[in-house]
Short mmCIF file of C-alpha atoms in Angstrom, two decimals:
data_model
loop_
_atom_site.label_atom_id
_atom_site.label_comp_id
_atom_site.label_asym_id
_atom_site.label_seq_id
_atom_site.Cartn_x
_atom_site.Cartn_y
_atom_site.Cartn_z
CA MET A 170 -7.51 11.60 -9.29
CA VAL A 171 -7.54 15.19 -10.57
CA ASP A 172 -9.66 16.21 -7.56
CA VAL A 173 -7.35 14.37 -5.16
CA CYS A 174 -4.31 16.12 -6.61
CA GLN A 175 -6.07 19.47 -6.24
CA VAL A 176 -6.84 18.73 -2.57
CA PHE A 177 -3.13 18.03 -1.99
CA LYS A 178 -2.14 21.26 -3.79
CA ASP A 179 -4.69 23.26 -1.82
CA ALA A 180 -3.22 21.77 1.38
CA GLY A 181 0.18 23.19 0.44
CA MET A 182 1.89 20.24 -1.23
CA ASP A 183 4.35 20.82 -4.08
CA GLN A 184 5.05 18.81 -7.25
CA VAL A 185 1.79 16.88 -6.91
CA SER A 186 1.04 14.04 -9.32
CA SER A 187 -0.98 10.85 -9.28
CA VAL A 188 0.09 7.33 -10.17
CA LEU A 189 -2.49 6.03 -12.64
CA ALA A 190 -5.79 5.45 -10.82
CA SER A 191 -4.03 3.61 -7.99
CA GLY A 192 -4.91 6.09 -5.26
CA ASN A 193 -1.25 6.99 -4.83
CA ILE A 194 -0.17 10.62 -4.87
CA VAL A 195 3.46 11.66 -5.19
CA PHE A 196 4.30 15.10 -3.81
CA SER A 197 6.97 17.03 -1.99
CA SER A 198 6.79 18.83 1.34
CA ASP A 199 9.09 19.91 4.15
CA ARG A 200 6.59 18.77 6.79
CA SER A 201 6.99 15.60 8.84
CA ALA A 202 5.04 12.47 7.90
CA GLU A 203 3.04 12.80 11.12
CA GLU A 204 2.02 16.38 10.34
CA LEU A 205 1.28 15.52 6.70
CA LYS A 206 -1.01 12.68 7.79
CA ILE A 207 -3.07 15.01 9.97
CA VAL A 208 -3.27 17.83 7.42
CA LEU A 209 -3.98 15.66 4.38
CA GLU A 210 -6.49 13.35 6.08
CA ALA A 211 -8.42 16.41 7.26
CA ALA A 212 -8.32 17.98 3.79
CA MET A 213 -9.38 14.76 2.05
CA SER A 214 -12.12 14.05 4.61
CA SER A 215 -13.50 17.56 4.25
CA TYR A 216 -13.44 17.63 0.46
CA PHE A 217 -14.85 14.15 -0.14
CA SER A 218 -17.15 13.99 2.93
CA TYR A 219 -15.85 10.66 4.24
CA GLU A 220 -13.29 9.63 6.82
CA SER A 221 -9.96 9.48 5.02
CA PHE A 222 -7.09 7.19 6.04
CA LEU A 223 -3.70 7.93 4.49
CA PHE A 224 -0.33 6.26 4.74
CA ILE A 225 2.52 8.69 4.10
CA LYS A 226 5.79 7.16 2.91
CA SER A 227 9.03 8.86 1.93
CA GLN A 228 11.04 8.14 -1.18
CA GLU A 229 13.53 6.22 0.98
CA GLU A 230 10.80 4.06 2.51
CA THR A 231 9.32 3.35 -0.92
CA SER A 232 12.77 2.42 -2.30
CA LEU A 233 13.36 0.07 0.63
CA PHE A 234 9.97 -1.50 0.09
CA TRP A 235 10.72 -2.08 -3.61
CA SER A 236 14.24 -3.41 -3.03
CA ASN A 237 13.15 -5.97 -0.40
CA ILE A 238 10.51 -7.86 -2.38
CA PRO A 239 11.14 -11.46 -1.26
CA PHE A 240 9.54 -13.20 -4.23
CA GLU A 241 10.74 -13.49 -7.80
CA LYS A 242 8.45 -11.92 -10.34
CA HIS A 243 6.65 -14.54 -12.39
CA PRO A 244 3.90 -14.11 -15.01
CA ASP A 245 1.61 -16.55 -13.16
CA PHE A 246 1.64 -14.63 -9.87
CA HIS A 247 0.72 -11.28 -8.39
CA ILE A 248 2.90 -9.88 -5.65
CA TYR A 249 1.35 -7.36 -3.30
CA GLY A 250 2.92 -5.12 -0.74
CA PHE A 251 1.08 -3.86 2.30
CA VAL A 252 1.64 -0.46 3.86
CA GLY A 253 -0.01 0.32 7.15
CA LEU A 254 0.10 1.05 10.81
CA HIS A 255 3.02 -0.19 12.85
CA GLY A 256 2.48 -3.84 13.79
CA ILE A 257 -0.14 -4.57 11.11
CA GLU A 258 2.37 -6.78 9.30
CA GLU A 259 2.27 -9.27 12.20
CA VAL A 260 -1.54 -9.25 12.22
CA LEU A 261 -1.55 -9.92 8.48
CA LEU A 262 1.03 -12.69 8.78
CA ASP A 263 -1.01 -14.33 11.53
CA GLU A 264 -4.15 -14.14 9.36
CA PHE A 265 -2.22 -15.54 6.40
CA ASN A 266 -0.85 -18.43 8.47
CA LYS A 267 -4.40 -19.35 9.55
CA SER A 268 -5.75 -19.24 5.99
CA THR A 269 -6.08 -22.00 3.41
CA LYS A 270 -3.49 -21.41 0.71
CA ALA A 271 -3.44 -21.87 -3.05
CA ASN A 272 -0.48 -23.65 -4.61
CA ASN A 273 2.61 -21.40 -4.20
CA GLU A 274 0.68 -18.75 -2.29
CA LYS A 275 3.22 -17.24 0.09
CA ALA A 276 3.64 -14.38 2.54
CA GLU A 277 6.64 -12.89 4.22
CA VAL A 278 7.48 -9.96 6.46
CA ILE A 279 10.69 -8.11 5.66
CA ASN A 280 11.78 -5.05 7.67
CA GLY A 281 8.27 -4.54 9.03
CA LEU A 282 6.58 -4.81 5.62
CA PHE A 283 4.17 -7.55 4.59
CA TYR A 284 4.48 -9.10 1.11
CA TRP A 285 2.01 -11.56 -0.41
CA GLN A 286 2.38 -13.71 -3.50
CA VAL A 287 -0.79 -15.22 -4.94
CA PRO A 288 -1.50 -17.04 -8.21
CA LYS A 289 -3.18 -14.77 -10.75
CA GLY A 290 -6.93 -15.22 -10.72
CA ASN A 291 -6.94 -16.19 -7.02
CA THR A 292 -6.51 -12.80 -5.35
CA LEU A 293 -10.16 -12.25 -4.41
CA ASP A 294 -11.01 -15.94 -4.07
CA SER A 295 -8.21 -16.84 -1.69
CA THR A 296 -9.02 -17.28 1.98
CA PHE A 297 -6.48 -14.61 2.86
CA GLY A 298 -7.84 -12.27 0.18
CA LYS A 299 -11.23 -12.41 1.89
CA VAL A 300 -9.65 -11.53 5.25
CA LEU A 301 -8.38 -8.30 3.74
CA GLY A 302 -11.93 -6.98 3.45
CA LYS A 303 -12.64 -7.22 7.19
CA LYS A 304 -14.08 -3.96 8.54
CA ASN A 305 -11.83 -4.05 11.61
CA LEU A 306 -8.76 -3.89 9.32
CA LYS A 307 -10.09 -1.21 6.92
CA ASP A 308 -8.18 1.75 8.35
CA LYS A 309 -5.07 -0.23 9.32
CA PHE A 310 -3.42 -0.87 5.92
CA THR A 311 -3.58 -0.62 2.19
CA SER A 312 -2.19 -2.99 -0.39
CA ARG A 313 -0.77 -2.45 -3.84
CA ASN A 314 0.59 -4.67 -6.54
CA VAL A 315 4.37 -4.21 -6.25
CA ASN A 316 4.49 -2.96 -9.85
CA THR A 317 2.76 0.17 -8.54
CA PHE A 318 5.73 0.86 -6.26
CA GLU A 319 8.01 0.75 -9.28
CA LYS A 320 5.82 3.36 -11.00
CA ILE A 321 5.80 5.52 -7.86
CA LEU A 322 9.60 5.45 -7.68
CA LYS A 323 9.91 6.45 -11.34
CA ILE A 324 7.77 9.52 -10.65
CA MET A 325 9.73 10.32 -7.49
CA HIS A 326 13.02 10.36 -9.37
#
């Protein structure tokens, strides 16, 4: 993550920090999200020699994401949030609806964001979890445990 932070700094970002080893970078910039995506994907792709796909979200978007979690936190479940290209939430919901579900496995779309609740220990074994690894979806979204969004917001404040 140190290298990733340095790439962001070298690309002109301010107040750069990482969130654990989650792949999330918090930074400030006056540029638009569209411009940041182009600049940072190019910088990351060049530095790491692979095609980089980034999803740039503002503090307001991250706060909205956190405040709209539709499921109650429970020690027996993971809740994931999915950030991605416009419309991916409907693709994910369709895939979820076609999948075999574990007991109390749920999904919901709120304000264009996809949320998934899955019993702990079933994330990678669930039918839907296996869909997430499809190559045709690779550059369309990323998922994080919602606890990561809480950590991101703490750094942003």
